[in-house]
Coordinates of N, CA and C in Angstrom, one line a residue:
L27 N -129.0 85.2 63.9 CA -129.9 85.1 65.1 C -130.8 86.3 65.1
R28 N -130.3 87.5 64.7 CA -131.1 88.7 64.8 C -132.4 88.5 63.9
S29 N -132.2 88.0 62.7 CA -133.4 87.8 61.8 C -134.3 86.7 62.2
A30 N -133.9 85.8 63.1 CA -134.8 84.8 63.7 C -135.8 85.3 64.7
C31 N -135.5 86.5 65.3 CA -136.4 87.1 66.3 C -137.6 87.7 65.6
K32 N -138.8 87.2 66.0 CA -140.1 87.6 65.4 C -140.8 88.6 66.2
K33 N -140.9 88.3 67.5 CA -141.7 89.2 68.4 C -140.7 90.3 68.9
I34 N -141.3 91.5 69.3 CA -140.5 92.6 69.8 C -139.8 92.2 71.1
K35 N -140.4 91.4 71.9 CA -139.8 90.9 73.2 C -138.5 90.2 72.8
E36 N -138.6 89.3 71.8 CA -137.4 88.6 71.4 C -136.3 89.5 70.9
K37 N -136.7 90.5 70.1 CA -135.7 91.4 69.6 C -135.1 92.3 70.7
A38 N -135.9 92.7 71.6 CA -135.4 93.5 72.7 C -134.4 92.7 73.6
L39 N -134.7 91.5 73.9 CA -133.9 90.6 74.6 C -132.6 90.3 73.9
F40 N -132.7 90.0 72.6 CA -131.5 89.7 71.8 C -130.5 90.9 71.8
E41 N -131.1 92.1 71.5 CA -130.3 93.3 71.3 C -129.6 93.7 72.7
L42 N -130.4 93.5 73.8 CA -129.8 93.7 75.1 C -128.7 92.7 75.4
L43 N -128.9 91.5 75.1 CA -127.8 90.5 75.3 C -126.6 90.8 74.5
E44 N -126.8 91.1 73.2 CA -125.7 91.4 72.3 C -124.9 92.6 72.7
S45 N -125.6 93.7 73.1 CA -124.9 94.9 73.4 C -124.3 95.0 74.8
T46 N -124.8 94.2 75.7 CA -124.3 94.3 77.1 C -123.4 93.1 77.5
A47 N -123.5 92.0 76.8 CA -122.8 90.8 77.2 C -123.1 90.3 78.6
C48 N -124.4 90.6 79.0 CA -124.8 90.1 80.4 C -125.2 88.7 80.3
R49 N -125.2 88.1 81.5 CA -125.8 86.7 81.6 C -127.3 86.8 81.6
I50 N -127.9 85.7 81.3 CA -129.4 85.7 81.3 C -129.9 86.0 82.7
S51 N -129.3 85.4 83.7 CA -129.7 85.7 85.1 C -129.6 87.1 85.5
E52 N -128.7 87.8 84.9 CA -128.5 89.3 85.2 C -129.6 90.0 84.5
I53 N -130.0 89.7 83.3 CA -131.0 90.4 82.6 C -132.4 90.0 83.2
D54 N -132.5 88.8 83.7 CA -133.8 88.4 84.3 C -134.1 89.3 85.6
N55 N -133.1 89.8 86.2 CA -133.2 90.6 87.4 C -133.3 92.1 87.2
I56 N -133.3 92.5 86.0 CA -133.3 94.0 85.7 C -134.7 94.5 86.0
T57 N -134.7 95.6 86.8 CA -136.0 96.3 87.0 C -135.9 97.6 86.3
L58 N -137.1 98.3 86.1 CA -137.1 99.5 85.4 C -136.4 100.6 86.1
D59 N -136.3 100.5 87.4 CA -135.5 101.5 88.2 C -134.0 101.4 88.0
N60 N -133.5 100.3 87.5 CA -132.1 100.1 87.2 C -131.6 100.7 85.9
I61 N -132.6 101.1 85.1 CA -132.2 101.5 83.7 C -132.1 103.1 83.7
N62 N -131.0 103.5 83.2 CA -130.8 105.0 82.9 C -130.9 105.2 81.4
W63 N -132.1 105.7 81.0 CA -132.3 105.8 79.6 C -131.5 106.9 78.9
R64 N -131.2 107.9 79.6 CA -130.4 109.0 79.0 C -129.0 108.6 78.7
D65 N -128.3 107.8 79.7 CA -127.0 107.4 79.5 C -126.9 106.0 78.8
K66 N -128.0 105.4 78.6 CA -128.1 104.0 78.0 C -127.3 103.1 78.8
S67 N -127.6 103.0 80.1 CA -126.8 102.2 81.0 C -127.8 101.5 81.9
I68 N -127.4 100.3 82.5 CA -128.2 99.5 83.4 C -127.2 99.1 84.5
K69 N -127.8 99.2 85.8 CA -127.0 98.6 86.9 C -127.5 97.2 87.1
V70 N -126.6 96.2 86.9 CA -126.9 94.8 87.0 C -126.2 94.2 88.2
T71 N -126.8 93.2 88.7 CA -126.2 92.4 89.8 C -125.8 91.1 89.3
G72 N -124.5 90.8 89.4 CA -124.0 89.5 88.9 C -123.7 88.5 90.0
K73 N -122.8 87.6 89.7 CA -122.4 86.6 90.6 C -121.9 87.2 91.9
G74 N -122.2 86.6 93.0 CA -121.7 87.1 94.3 C -122.3 88.4 94.7
N75 N -123.4 88.8 94.1 CA -124.1 90.0 94.4 C -123.3 91.3 94.1
K76 N -122.4 91.1 93.1 CA -121.5 92.2 92.7 C -122.3 93.0 91.7
Q77 N -122.4 94.4 91.9 CA -123.1 95.2 91.0 C -122.1 95.9 90.1
R78 N -122.6 96.1 88.8 CA -121.7 96.8 87.8 C -122.7 97.5 86.9
I79 N -122.1 98.5 86.2 CA -122.9 99.2 85.2 C -122.5 98.7 83.8
V80 N -123.5 98.4 83.0 CA -123.3 98.0 81.6 C -124.0 99.0 80.7
Y81 N -123.6 99.1 79.5 CA -124.1 100.0 78.5 C -124.8 99.3 77.4
F82 N -125.9 99.8 76.9 CA -126.6 99.2 75.8 C -126.6 100.1 74.6
S83 N -126.8 99.5 73.4 CA -126.8 100.2 72.1 C -128.1 101.0 71.9
T84 N -128.1 101.9 71.0 CA -129.3 102.6 70.6 C -130.3 101.7 70.0
K85 N -129.9 100.7 69.3 CA -130.9 99.7 68.7 C -131.5 99.0 69.9
A86 N -130.8 98.6 70.9 CA -131.4 97.9 72.1 C -132.4 98.9 72.8
K87 N -132.0 100.1 72.9 CA -132.9 101.1 73.5 C -134.2 101.2 72.8
L88 N -134.1 101.3 71.5 CA -135.4 101.4 70.7 C -136.2 100.2 70.8
C89 N -135.6 99.0 70.8 CA -136.4 97.8 70.9 C -137.0 97.7 72.3
M90 N -136.3 98.0 73.4 CA -136.8 98.0 74.7 C -137.9 98.9 74.9
E91 N -137.8 100.1 74.4 CA -138.9 101.1 74.5 C -140.2 100.6 73.8
E92 N -140.0 100.1 72.6 CA -141.1 99.5 71.8 C -141.8 98.4 72.6
Y93 N -141.0 97.5 73.1 CA -141.5 96.4 73.9 C -142.3 96.9 75.2
L94 N -141.7 97.9 75.9 CA -142.4 98.4 77.0 C -143.7 99.1 76.7
N95 N -143.8 99.7 75.5 CA -145.0 100.3 75.1 C -146.1 99.3 74.7
L96 N -145.7 98.1 74.3 CA -146.6 97.2 73.8 C -147.0 96.1 74.8
R97 N -146.2 95.9 75.8 CA -146.4 94.8 76.8 C -147.6 95.1 77.7
Q98 N -148.2 94.0 78.2 CA -149.3 94.2 79.1 C -148.8 93.9 80.5
G99 N -149.5 94.4 81.5 CA -149.0 94.2 82.9 C -148.3 95.4 83.4
T100 N -148.2 95.5 84.7 CA -147.6 96.7 85.4 C -146.4 96.3 86.2
S101 N -145.8 95.2 86.0 CA -144.6 94.7 86.8 C -143.5 95.7 86.6
D102 N -142.6 95.8 87.7 CA -141.5 96.6 87.7 C -140.3 96.0 87.0
S103 N -140.4 94.7 86.7 CA -139.3 94.0 85.9 C -139.3 94.4 84.5
L104 N -138.2 94.4 83.9 CA -138.1 94.7 82.4 C -138.8 93.7 81.6
F105 N -138.4 92.4 81.8 CA -139.1 91.4 81.0 C -140.0 90.6 81.8
I106 N -141.3 90.5 81.4 CA -142.3 89.7 82.1 C -142.9 88.7 81.2
S107 N -143.7 87.8 81.8 CA -144.4 86.7 81.1 C -145.4 87.3 80.1
D108 N -145.6 86.6 79.0 CA -146.6 87.0 78.0 C -148.0 86.7 78.4
H109 N -148.1 85.9 79.4 CA -149.5 85.4 79.9 C -149.8 85.9 81.3
A110 N -151.1 86.2 81.5 CA -151.6 86.6 82.8 C -151.1 85.7 83.9
P111 N -150.7 86.1 85.0 CA -150.8 87.4 85.6 C -149.6 88.3 85.3
Y112 N -148.8 88.1 84.3 CA -147.7 88.9 83.8 C -146.6 89.2 84.9
Q113 N -146.1 88.1 85.5 CA -145.1 88.2 86.5 C -143.7 88.2 85.9

């Protein structure tokens, strides 16, 4: 699966899914404010609005940072649409 990822967004999403074991809905709701880059942790909100801390790998961190540097748009969400208006 890792080698099938072509775009940096796909790589970042895969590495985050693999290292945190989060649900897609939890990753979809991640904002940049929820990410602690120093500790490599994210506060996610799961089922029943329960919040928990998950940790991600160094590889996921590198992919997410590269994705954030290359993406367009100024949304507060971690993953945004590839097409305007970048929501």
